Amino acid sequence: SLERFNFLTELDCNKIHHIFQAEIALGLLGEFISAIHENYQSEKSETIANILYTLTKCGRFELSLQFLSEKEKNSLSEIMDLLSTDWNPENVCQLKSVYKMEYSS
């Protein structure tokens, strides 16, 4: 939702990490990805990339990643494609690797 997107993009990444340091609840990673996908704004591409990176440092990220639905995985792939155009392709390659998307086009 737009509210969730605004919450994420207006929150400092250190606060995001602090909030979810212990764990990111199952399902929440997918909800964040969906909110970013639905409300993506190219002028916020660096902020979005930083949020996605910060989420990888949260507890149980790997577990949450395994539970993404196909729709959420597709949304994530589309976000990465947009970031490659709007931000920094090299950094996006690194981000894709952390999200285990290194073999995605």
PDB file of N, CA and C in Angstrom:
ATOM      1  N   SER A   1       0.836  -1.188   0.000  1.00  0.00           N
ATOM      2  CA  SER A   1       0.000   0.000   0.000  1.00  0.00           C
ATOM      3  C   SER A   1       0.879   1.249   0.000  1.00  0.00           C
ATOM      4  N   LEU A   2       0.291   2.343  -0.374  1.00  0.00           N
ATOM      5  CA  LEU A   2       1.009   3.608  -0.412  1.00  0.00           C
ATOM      6  C   LEU A   2       1.489   4.010   0.984  1.00  0.00           C
ATOM      7  N   GLU A   3       0.660   3.735   1.997  1.00  0.00           N
ATOM      8  CA  GLU A   3       1.057   4.067   3.366  1.00  0.00           C
ATOM      9  C   GLU A   3       2.316   3.303   3.772  1.00  0.00           C
ATOM     10  N   ARG A   4       2.366   2.036   3.436  1.00  0.00           N
ATOM     11  CA  ARG A   4       3.533   1.213   3.782  1.00  0.00           C
ATOM     12  C   ARG A   4       4.764   1.698   3.018  1.00  0.00           C
ATOM     13  N   PHE A   5       4.575   2.054   1.743  1.00  0.00           N
ATOM     14  CA  PHE A   5       5.669   2.571   0.923  1.00  0.00           C
ATOM     15  C   PHE A   5       6.205   3.871   1.529  1.00  0.00           C
ATOM     16  N   ASN A   6       5.309   4.786   1.869  1.00  0.00           N
ATOM     17  CA  ASN A   6       5.723   6.057   2.466  1.00  0.00           C
ATOM     18  C   ASN A   6       6.427   5.836   3.802  1.00  0.00           C
ATOM     19  N   PHE A   7       5.910   4.912   4.586  1.00  0.00           N
ATOM     20  CA  PHE A   7       6.538   4.577   5.869  1.00  0.00           C
ATOM     21  C   PHE A   7       7.983   4.138   5.646  1.00  0.00           C
ATOM     22  N   LEU A   8       8.182   3.237   4.706  1.00  0.00           N
ATOM     23  CA  LEU A   8       9.523   2.714   4.435  1.00  0.00           C
ATOM     24  C   LEU A   8      10.454   3.787   3.900  1.00  0.00           C
ATOM     25  N   THR A   9       9.973   4.568   2.921  1.00  0.00           N
ATOM     26  CA  THR A   9      10.853   5.535   2.262  1.00  0.00           C
ATOM     27  C   THR A   9      11.137   6.754   3.137  1.00  0.00           C
ATOM     28  N   GLU A  10      10.289   7.013   4.117  1.00  0.00           N
ATOM     29  CA  GLU A  10      10.518   8.160   4.997  1.00  0.00           C
ATOM     30  C   GLU A  10      11.289   7.778   6.254  1.00  0.00           C
ATOM     31  N   LEU A  11      11.405   6.486   6.510  1.00  0.00           N
ATOM     32  CA  LEU A  11      12.104   6.006   7.704  1.00  0.00           C
ATOM     33  C   LEU A  11      13.587   5.855   7.390  1.00  0.00           C
ATOM     34  N   ASP A  12      14.421   6.291   8.298  1.00  0.00           N
ATOM     35  CA  ASP A  12      15.856   6.128   8.143  1.00  0.00           C
ATOM     36  C   ASP A  12      16.198   4.636   8.139  1.00  0.00           C
ATOM     37  N   CYS A  13      17.126   4.238   7.288  1.00  0.00           N
ATOM     38  CA  CYS A  13      17.495   2.817   7.186  1.00  0.00           C
ATOM     39  C   CYS A  13      18.016   2.261   8.507  1.00  0.00           C
ATOM     40  N   ASN A  14      18.675   3.100   9.304  1.00  0.00           N
ATOM     41  CA  ASN A  14      19.132   2.635  10.622  1.00  0.00           C
ATOM     42  C   ASN A  14      17.945   2.266  11.502  1.00  0.00           C
ATOM     43  N   LYS A  15      16.849   3.007  11.379  1.00  0.00           N
ATOM     44  CA  LYS A  15      15.653   2.692  12.164  1.00  0.00           C
ATOM     45  C   LYS A  15      15.011   1.411  11.660  1.00  0.00           C
ATOM     46  N   ILE A  16      14.991   1.226  10.349  1.00  0.00           N
ATOM     47  CA  ILE A  16      14.443  -0.019   9.797  1.00  0.00           C
ATOM     48  C   ILE A  16      15.234  -1.198  10.351  1.00  0.00           C
ATOM     49  N   HIS A  17      16.560  -1.071  10.325  1.00  0.00           N
ATOM     50  CA  HIS A  17      17.400  -2.158  10.832  1.00  0.00           C
ATOM     51  C   HIS A  17      17.150  -2.390  12.315  1.00  0.00           C
ATOM     52  N   HIS A  18      17.024  -1.316  13.063  1.00  0.00           N
ATOM     53  CA  HIS A  18      16.780  -1.441  14.505  1.00  0.00           C
ATOM     54  C   HIS A  18      15.445  -2.140  14.786  1.00  0.00           C
ATOM     55  N   ILE A  19      14.409  -1.743  14.043  1.00  0.00           N
ATOM     56  CA  ILE A  19      13.070  -2.325  14.244  1.00  0.00           C
ATOM     57  C   ILE A  19      13.081  -3.823  13.951  1.00  0.00           C
ATOM     58  N   PHE A  20      13.757  -4.213  12.876  1.00  0.00           N
ATOM     59  CA  PHE A  20      13.712  -5.607  12.425  1.00  0.00           C
ATOM     60  C   PHE A  20      15.023  -6.352  12.683  1.00  0.00           C
ATOM     61  N   GLN A  21      15.831  -5.850  13.604  1.00  0.00           N
ATOM     62  CA  GLN A  21      17.122  -6.475  13.872  1.00  0.00           C
ATOM     63  C   GLN A  21      16.969  -7.918  14.325  1.00  0.00           C
ATOM     64  N   ALA A  22      16.039  -8.165  15.226  1.00  0.00           N
ATOM     65  CA  ALA A  22      15.838  -9.529  15.727  1.00  0.00           C
ATOM     66  C   ALA A  22      15.268 -10.425  14.640  1.00  0.00           C
ATOM     67  N   GLU A  23      14.240  -9.938  13.975  1.00  0.00           N
ATOM     68  CA  GLU A  23      13.667 -10.711  12.864  1.00  0.00           C
ATOM     69  C   GLU A  23      12.699  -9.858  12.067  1.00  0.00           C
ATOM     70  N   ILE A  24      12.604 -10.205  10.803  1.00  0.00           N
ATOM     71  CA  ILE A  24      11.556  -9.651   9.966  1.00  0.00           C
ATOM     72  C   ILE A  24      10.498 -10.747   9.899  1.00  0.00           C
ATOM     73  N   ALA A  25       9.315 -10.442  10.378  1.00  0.00           N
ATOM     74  CA  ALA A  25       8.256 -11.455  10.485  1.00  0.00           C
ATOM     75  C   ALA A  25       7.961 -12.077   9.122  1.00  0.00           C
ATOM     76  N   LEU A  26       7.659 -13.368   9.145  1.00  0.00           N
ATOM     77  CA  LEU A  26       7.318 -14.054   7.895  1.00  0.00           C
ATOM     78  C   LEU A  26       6.171 -13.328   7.211  1.00  0.00           C
ATOM     79  N   GLY A  27       6.318 -13.126   5.930  1.00  0.00           N
ATOM     80  CA  GLY A  27       5.287 -12.456   5.158  1.00  0.00           C
ATOM     81  C   GLY A  27       5.524 -10.967   5.011  1.00  0.00           C
ATOM     82  N   LEU A  28       6.238 -10.380   5.964  1.00  0.00           N
ATOM     83  CA  LEU A  28       6.435  -8.933   5.933  1.00  0.00           C
ATOM     84  C   LEU A  28       7.390  -8.509   4.819  1.00  0.00           C
ATOM     85  N   LEU A  29       8.417  -9.290   4.558  1.00  0.00           N
ATOM     86  CA  LEU A  29       9.331  -8.980   3.464  1.00  0.00           C
ATOM     87  C   LEU A  29       8.556  -8.903   2.150  1.00  0.00           C
ATOM     88  N   GLY A  30       7.687  -9.881   1.920  1.00  0.00           N
ATOM     89  CA  GLY A  30       6.876  -9.886   0.707  1.00  0.00           C
ATOM     90  C   GLY A  30       5.940  -8.695   0.628  1.00  0.00           C
ATOM     91  N   GLU A  31       5.374  -8.311   1.782  1.00  0.00           N
ATOM     92  CA  GLU A  31       4.494  -7.135   1.812  1.00  0.00           C
ATOM     93  C   GLU A  31       5.270  -5.873   1.484  1.00  0.00           C
ATOM     94  N   PHE A  32       6.490  -5.751   2.005  1.00  0.00           N
ATOM     95  CA  PHE A  32       7.327  -4.592   1.699  1.00  0.00           C
ATOM     96  C   PHE A  32       7.675  -4.566   0.211  1.00  0.00           C
ATOM     97  N   ILE A  33       8.032  -5.713  -0.336  1.00  0.00           N
ATOM     98  CA  ILE A  33       8.366  -5.798  -1.760  1.00  0.00           C
ATOM     99  C   ILE A  33       7.157  -5.392  -2.607  1.00  0.00           C
ATOM    100  N   SER A  34       5.980  -5.887  -2.247  1.00  0.00           N
ATOM    101  CA  SER A  34       4.764  -5.533  -2.987  1.00  0.00           C
ATOM    102  C   SER A  34       4.480  -4.039  -2.906  1.00  0.00           C
ATOM    103  N   ALA A  35       4.637  -3.454  -1.720  1.00  0.00           N
ATOM    104  CA  ALA A  35       4.388  -2.021  -1.544  1.00  0.00           C
ATOM    105  C   ALA A  35       5.362  -1.195  -2.379  1.00  0.00           C
ATOM    106  N   ILE A  36       6.627  -1.598  -2.389  1.00  0.00           N
ATOM    107  CA  ILE A  36       7.626  -0.890  -3.200  1.00  0.00           C
ATOM    108  C   ILE A  36       7.295  -1.036  -4.674  1.00  0.00           C
ATOM    109  N   HIS A  37       6.941  -2.236  -5.091  1.00  0.00           N
ATOM    110  CA  HIS A  37       6.630  -2.490  -6.493  1.00  0.00           C
ATOM    111  C   HIS A  37       5.429  -1.662  -6.961  1.00  0.00           C
ATOM    112  N   GLU A  38       4.386  -1.641  -6.162  1.00  0.00           N
ATOM    113  CA  GLU A  38       3.159  -0.939  -6.542  1.00  0.00           C
ATOM    114  C   GLU A  38       3.338   0.576  -6.576  1.00  0.00           C
ATOM    115  N   ASN A  39       4.279   1.099  -5.789  1.00  0.00           N
ATOM    116  CA  ASN A  39       4.420   2.548  -5.643  1.00  0.00           C
ATOM    117  C   ASN A  39       5.801   3.055  -6.054  1.00  0.00           C
ATOM    118  N   TYR A  40       6.512   2.263  -6.836  1.00  0.00           N
ATOM    119  CA  TYR A  40       7.881   2.616  -7.227  1.00  0.00           C
ATOM    120  C   TYR A  40       7.933   4.006  -7.856  1.00  0.00           C
ATOM    121  N   GLN A  41       8.908   4.783  -7.413  1.00  0.00           N
ATOM    122  CA  GLN A  41       9.150   6.119  -7.973  1.00  0.00           C
ATOM    123  C   GLN A  41      10.633   6.220  -8.297  1.00  0.00           C
ATOM    124  N   SER A  42      10.956   6.494  -9.560  1.00  0.00           N
ATOM    125  CA  SER A  42      12.361   6.496  -9.978  1.00  0.00           C
ATOM    126  C   SER A  42      13.199   7.508  -9.206  1.00  0.00           C
ATOM    127  N   GLU A  43      12.594   8.619  -8.783  1.00  0.00           N
ATOM    128  CA  GLU A  43      13.373   9.603  -8.022  1.00  0.00           C
ATOM    129  C   GLU A  43      13.738   9.099  -6.621  1.00  0.00           C
ATOM    130  N   LYS A  44      13.121   8.022  -6.197  1.00  0.00           N
ATOM    131  CA  LYS A  44      13.443   7.427  -4.894  1.00  0.00           C
ATOM    132  C   LYS A  44      14.230   6.126  -5.051  1.00  0.00           C
ATOM    133  N   SER A  45      14.835   5.925  -6.213  1.00  0.00           N
ATOM    134  CA  SER A  45      15.507   4.657  -6.492  1.00  0.00           C
ATOM    135  C   SER A  45      16.635   4.355  -5.503  1.00  0.00           C
ATOM    136  N   GLU A  46      17.429   5.354  -5.148  1.00  0.00           N
ATOM    137  CA  GLU A  46      18.516   5.092  -4.208  1.00  0.00           C
ATOM    138  C   GLU A  46      17.972   4.728  -2.825  1.00  0.00           C
ATOM    139  N   THR A  47      16.929   5.414  -2.404  1.00  0.00           N
ATOM    140  CA  THR A  47      16.291   5.110  -1.119  1.00  0.00           C
ATOM    141  C   THR A  47      15.743   3.692  -1.136  1.00  0.00           C
ATOM    142  N   ILE A  48      15.083   3.310  -2.219  1.00  0.00           N
ATOM    143  CA  ILE A  48      14.513   1.967  -2.356  1.00  0.00           C
ATOM    144  C   ILE A  48      15.620   0.916  -2.289  1.00  0.00           C
ATOM    145  N   ALA A  49      16.707   1.162  -3.013  1.00  0.00           N
ATOM    146  CA  ALA A  49      17.831   0.223  -2.989  1.00  0.00           C
ATOM    147  C   ALA A  49      18.405   0.094  -1.574  1.00  0.00           C
ATOM    148  N   ASN A  50      18.528   1.215  -0.874  1.00  0.00           N
ATOM    149  CA  ASN A  50      19.048   1.179   0.494  1.00  0.00           C
ATOM    150  C   ASN A  50      18.113   0.409   1.423  1.00  0.00           C
ATOM    151  N   ILE A  51      16.808   0.575   1.228  1.00  0.00           N
ATOM    152  CA  ILE A  51      15.833  -0.176   2.032  1.00  0.00           C
ATOM    153  C   ILE A  51      15.992  -1.674   1.770  1.00  0.00           C
ATOM    154  N   LEU A  52      16.054  -2.049   0.496  1.00  0.00           N
ATOM    155  CA  LEU A  52      16.194  -3.466   0.147  1.00  0.00           C
ATOM    156  C   LEU A  52      17.489  -4.037   0.734  1.00  0.00           C
ATOM    157  N   TYR A  53      18.563  -3.250   0.700  1.00  0.00           N
ATOM    158  CA  TYR A  53      19.814  -3.712   1.283  1.00  0.00           C
ATOM    159  C   TYR A  53      19.690  -3.857   2.799  1.00  0.00           C
ATOM    160  N   THR A  54      19.086  -2.866   3.432  1.00  0.00           N
ATOM    161  CA  THR A  54      18.923  -2.893   4.892  1.00  0.00           C
ATOM    162  C   THR A  54      18.119  -4.108   5.328  1.00  0.00           C
ATOM    163  N   LEU A  55      17.089  -4.448   4.574  1.00  0.00           N
ATOM    164  CA  LEU A  55      16.262  -5.605   4.926  1.00  0.00           C
ATOM    165  C   LEU A  55      17.076  -6.900   4.928  1.00  0.00           C
ATOM    166  N   THR A  56      18.130  -6.951   4.101  1.00  0.00           N
ATOM    167  CA  THR A  56      18.957  -8.165   4.063  1.00  0.00           C
ATOM    168  C   THR A  56      19.740  -8.355   5.354  1.00  0.00           C
ATOM    169  N   LYS A  57      19.900  -7.300   6.134  1.00  0.00           N
ATOM    170  CA  LYS A  57      20.651  -7.354   7.390  1.00  0.00           C
ATOM    171  C   LYS A  57      19.753  -7.678   8.579  1.00  0.00           C
ATOM    172  N   CYS A  58      18.461  -7.822   8.342  1.00  0.00           N
ATOM    173  CA  CYS A  58      17.515  -8.093   9.416  1.00  0.00           C
ATOM    174  C   CYS A  58      17.501  -9.584   9.751  1.00  0.00           C
ATOM    175  N   GLY A  59      17.157  -9.887  10.988  1.00  0.00           N
ATOM    176  CA  GLY A  59      17.089 -11.272  11.426  1.00  0.00           C
ATOM    177  C   GLY A  59      16.082 -12.070  10.609  1.00  0.00           C
ATOM    178  N   ARG A  60      16.449 -13.294  10.338  1.00  0.00           N
ATOM    179  CA  ARG A  60      15.608 -14.233   9.586  1.00  0.00           C
ATOM    180  C   ARG A  60      15.301 -13.785   8.160  1.00  0.00           C
ATOM    181  N   PHE A  61      16.163 -12.946   7.597  1.00  0.00           N
ATOM    182  CA  PHE A  61      15.974 -12.516   6.211  1.00  0.00           C
ATOM    183  C   PHE A  61      15.959 -13.711   5.264  1.00  0.00           C
ATOM    184  N   GLU A  62      16.938 -14.611   5.452  1.00  0.00           N
ATOM    185  CA  GLU A  62      17.048 -15.782   4.571  1.00  0.00           C
ATOM    186  C   GLU A  62      15.758 -16.611   4.595  1.00  0.00           C
ATOM    187  N   LEU A  63      15.207 -16.779   5.776  1.00  0.00           N
ATOM    188  CA  LEU A  63      13.966 -17.542   5.918  1.00  0.00           C
ATOM    189  C   LEU A  63      12.816 -16.828   5.215  1.00  0.00           C
ATOM    190  N   SER A  64      12.712 -15.522   5.433  1.00  0.00           N
ATOM    191  CA  SER A  64      11.649 -14.742   4.784  1.00  0.00           C
ATOM    192  C   SER A  64      11.773 -14.814   3.271  1.00  0.00           C
ATOM    193  N   LEU A  65      13.007 -14.794   2.790  1.00  0.00           N
ATOM    194  CA  LEU A  65      13.260 -14.863   1.349  1.00  0.00           C
ATOM    195  C   LEU A  65      12.717 -16.168   0.764  1.00  0.00           C
ATOM    196  N   GLN A  66      12.865 -17.258   1.501  1.00  0.00           N
ATOM    197  CA  GLN A  66      12.393 -18.561   1.028  1.00  0.00           C
ATOM    198  C   GLN A  66      10.873 -18.627   0.922  1.00  0.00           C
ATOM    199  N   PHE A  67      10.191 -17.781   1.684  1.00  0.00           N
ATOM    200  CA  PHE A  67       8.732 -17.831   1.710  1.00  0.00           C
ATOM    201  C   PHE A  67       8.064 -16.805   0.796  1.00  0.00           C
ATOM    202  N   LEU A  68       8.851 -16.128  -0.046  1.00  0.00           N
ATOM    203  CA  LEU A  68       8.242 -15.196  -0.997  1.00  0.00           C
ATOM    204  C   LEU A  68       7.390 -15.975  -1.998  1.00  0.00           C
ATOM    205  N   SER A  69       6.230 -15.438  -2.315  1.00  0.00           N
ATOM    206  CA  SER A  69       5.370 -16.057  -3.326  1.00  0.00           C
ATOM    207  C   SER A  69       5.952 -15.774  -4.714  1.00  0.00           C
ATOM    208  N   GLU A  70       5.453 -16.478  -5.715  1.00  0.00           N
ATOM    209  CA  GLU A  70       5.913 -16.233  -7.091  1.00  0.00           C
ATOM    210  C   GLU A  70       5.639 -14.786  -7.497  1.00  0.00           C
ATOM    211  N   LYS A  71       4.479 -14.279  -7.108  1.00  0.00           N
ATOM    212  CA  LYS A  71       4.126 -12.886  -7.429  1.00  0.00           C
ATOM    213  C   LYS A  71       5.114 -11.924  -6.787  1.00  0.00           C
ATOM    214  N   GLU A  72       5.481 -12.174  -5.533  1.00  0.00           N
ATOM    215  CA  GLU A  72       6.442 -11.318  -4.840  1.00  0.00           C
ATOM    216  C   GLU A  72       7.830 -11.417  -5.472  1.00  0.00           C
ATOM    217  N   LYS A  73       8.219 -12.622  -5.895  1.00  0.00           N
ATOM    218  CA  LYS A  73       9.504 -12.798  -6.583  1.00  0.00           C
ATOM    219  C   LYS A  73       9.511 -12.036  -7.909  1.00  0.00           C
ATOM    220  N   ASN A  74       8.388 -12.098  -8.629  1.00  0.00           N
ATOM    221  CA  ASN A  74       8.283 -11.354  -9.881  1.00  0.00           C
ATOM    222  C   ASN A  74       8.338  -9.854  -9.641  1.00  0.00           C
ATOM    223  N   SER A  75       7.664  -9.403  -8.574  1.00  0.00           N
ATOM    224  CA  SER A  75       7.696  -7.982  -8.218  1.00  0.00           C
ATOM    225  C   SER A  75       9.120  -7.551  -7.891  1.00  0.00           C
ATOM    226  N   LEU A  76       9.829  -8.379  -7.142  1.00  0.00           N
ATOM    227  CA  LEU A  76      11.210  -8.085  -6.787  1.00  0.00           C
ATOM    228  C   LEU A  76      12.087  -7.996  -8.032  1.00  0.00           C
ATOM    229  N   SER A  77      11.872  -8.910  -8.954  1.00  0.00           N
ATOM    230  CA  SER A  77      12.630  -8.901 -10.210  1.00  0.00           C
ATOM    231  C   SER A  77      12.366  -7.609 -10.998  1.00  0.00           C
ATOM    232  N   GLU A  78      11.116  -7.189 -11.047  1.00  0.00           N
ATOM    233  CA  GLU A  78      10.771  -5.945 -11.750  1.00  0.00           C
ATOM    234  C   GLU A  78      11.372  -4.729 -11.046  1.00  0.00           C
ATOM    235  N   ILE A  79      11.391  -4.741  -9.720  1.00  0.00           N
ATOM    236  CA  ILE A  79      12.023  -3.649  -8.968  1.00  0.00           C
ATOM    237  C   ILE A  79      13.508  -3.585  -9.323  1.00  0.00           C
ATOM    238  N   MET A  80      14.172  -4.730  -9.348  1.00  0.00           N
ATOM    239  CA  MET A  80      15.600  -4.772  -9.670  1.00  0.00           C
ATOM    240  C   MET A  80      15.851  -4.236 -11.080  1.00  0.00           C
ATOM    241  N   ASP A  81      14.975  -4.580 -12.027  1.00  0.00           N
ATOM    242  CA  ASP A  81      15.112  -4.069 -13.397  1.00  0.00           C
ATOM    243  C   ASP A  81      14.984  -2.551 -13.423  1.00  0.00           C
ATOM    244  N   LEU A  82      14.011  -2.022 -12.676  1.00  0.00           N
ATOM    245  CA  LEU A  82      13.830  -0.577 -12.603  1.00  0.00           C
ATOM    246  C   LEU A  82      15.038   0.087 -11.946  1.00  0.00           C
ATOM    247  N   LEU A  83      15.534  -0.512 -10.880  1.00  0.00           N
ATOM    248  CA  LEU A  83      16.714   0.041 -10.201  1.00  0.00           C
ATOM    249  C   LEU A  83      17.937   0.029 -11.116  1.00  0.00           C
ATOM    250  N   SER A  84      18.063  -0.992 -11.953  1.00  0.00           N
ATOM    251  CA  SER A  84      19.196  -1.066 -12.883  1.00  0.00           C
ATOM    252  C   SER A  84      19.190   0.124 -13.834  1.00  0.00           C
ATOM    253  N   THR A  85      18.010   0.568 -14.214  1.00  0.00           N
ATOM    254  CA  THR A  85      17.863   1.711 -15.117  1.00  0.00           C
ATOM    255  C   THR A  85      17.996   3.030 -14.360  1.00  0.00           C
ATOM    256  N   ASP A  86      17.370   3.119 -13.201  1.00  0.00           N
ATOM    257  CA  ASP A  86      17.257   4.390 -12.488  1.00  0.00           C
ATOM    258  C   ASP A  86      18.407   4.679 -11.533  1.00  0.00           C
ATOM    259  N   TRP A  87      19.159   3.646 -11.159  1.00  0.00           N
ATOM    260  CA  TRP A  87      20.150   3.843 -10.104  1.00  0.00           C
ATOM    261  C   TRP A  87      21.517   3.413 -10.581  1.00  0.00           C
ATOM    262  N   ASN A  88      22.015   2.286 -10.150  1.00  0.00           N
ATOM    263  CA  ASN A  88      23.382   1.873 -10.431  1.00  0.00           C
ATOM    264  C   ASN A  88      23.404   0.380 -10.758  1.00  0.00           C
ATOM    265  N   PRO A  89      23.589   0.038 -12.039  1.00  0.00           N
ATOM    266  CA  PRO A  89      23.531  -1.378 -12.437  1.00  0.00           C
ATOM    267  C   PRO A  89      24.490  -2.296 -11.672  1.00  0.00           C
ATOM    268  N   GLU A  90      25.702  -1.820 -11.386  1.00  0.00           N
ATOM    269  CA  GLU A  90      26.658  -2.664 -10.651  1.00  0.00           C
ATOM    270  C   GLU A  90      26.164  -2.966  -9.247  1.00  0.00           C
ATOM    271  N   ASN A  91      25.674  -1.939  -8.567  1.00  0.00           N
ATOM    272  CA  ASN A  91      25.164  -2.143  -7.213  1.00  0.00           C
ATOM    273  C   ASN A  91      23.920  -3.025  -7.220  1.00  0.00           C
ATOM    274  N   VAL A  92      23.121  -2.899  -8.258  1.00  0.00           N
ATOM    275  CA  VAL A  92      21.921  -3.738  -8.366  1.00  0.00           C
ATOM    276  C   VAL A  92      22.325  -5.199  -8.551  1.00  0.00           C
ATOM    277  N   CYS A  93      23.398  -5.457  -9.273  1.00  0.00           N
ATOM    278  CA  CYS A  93      23.890  -6.840  -9.418  1.00  0.00           C
ATOM    279  C   CYS A  93      24.249  -7.417  -8.054  1.00  0.00           C
ATOM    280  N   GLN A  94      24.887  -6.611  -7.218  1.00  0.00           N
ATOM    281  CA  GLN A  94      25.229  -7.071  -5.875  1.00  0.00           C
ATOM    282  C   GLN A  94      23.968  -7.324  -5.051  1.00  0.00           C
ATOM    283  N   LEU A  95      23.007  -6.432  -5.186  1.00  0.00           N
ATOM    284  CA  LEU A  95      21.749  -6.576  -4.451  1.00  0.00           C
ATOM    285  C   LEU A  95      21.012  -7.836  -4.907  1.00  0.00           C
ATOM    286  N   LYS A  96      21.009  -8.076  -6.219  1.00  0.00           N
ATOM    287  CA  LYS A  96      20.354  -9.279  -6.743  1.00  0.00           C
ATOM    288  C   LYS A  96      21.016 -10.539  -6.196  1.00  0.00           C
ATOM    289  N   SER A  97      22.321 -10.486  -6.041  1.00  0.00           N
ATOM    290  CA  SER A  97      23.043 -11.632  -5.510  1.00  0.00           C
ATOM    291  C   SER A  97      22.615 -11.931  -4.073  1.00  0.00           C
ATOM    292  N   VAL A  98      22.488 -10.880  -3.258  1.00  0.00           N
ATOM    293  CA  VAL A  98      22.072 -11.063  -1.868  1.00  0.00           C
ATOM    294  C   VAL A  98      20.649 -11.615  -1.800  1.00  0.00           C
ATOM    295  N   TYR A  99      19.817 -11.203  -2.756  1.00  0.00           N
ATOM    296  CA  TYR A  99      18.440 -11.697  -2.820  1.00  0.00           C
ATOM    297  C   TYR A  99      18.342 -13.014  -3.599  1.00  0.00           C
ATOM    298  N   LYS A 100      19.522 -13.584  -3.900  1.00  0.00           N
ATOM    299  CA  LYS A 100      19.611 -14.883  -4.593  1.00  0.00           C
ATOM    300  C   LYS A 100      18.913 -14.854  -5.955  1.00  0.00           C
ATOM    301  N   MET A 101      19.128 -13.758  -6.673  1.00  0.00           N
ATOM    302  CA  MET A 101      18.523 -13.585  -7.988  1.00  0.00           C
ATOM    303  C   MET A 101      19.612 -13.522  -9.063  1.00  0.00           C
ATOM    304  N   GLU A 102      20.796 -14.022  -8.750  1.00  0.00           N
ATOM    305  CA  GLU A 102      21.908 -13.864  -9.661  1.00  0.00           C
ATOM    306  C   GLU A 102      21.693 -14.508 -11.034  1.00  0.00           C
ATOM    307  N   TYR A 103      20.758 -15.443 -11.098  1.00  0.00           N
ATOM    308  CA  TYR A 103      20.519 -16.103 -12.382  1.00  0.00           C
ATOM    309  C   TYR A 103      19.297 -15.549 -13.087  1.00  0.00           C
ATOM    310  N   SER A 104      18.662 -14.523 -12.489  1.00  0.00           N
ATOM    311  CA  SER A 104      17.505 -13.896 -13.131  1.00  0.00           C
ATOM    312  C   SER A 104      17.989 -12.926 -14.176  1.00  0.00           C
ATOM    313  N   SER A 105      17.146 -12.712 -15.170  1.00  0.00           N
ATOM    314  CA  SER A 105      17.533 -11.753 -16.204  1.00  0.00           C
ATOM    315  C   SER A 105      17.018 -10.376 -15.838  1.00  0.00           C
TER     316      SER A 105
END
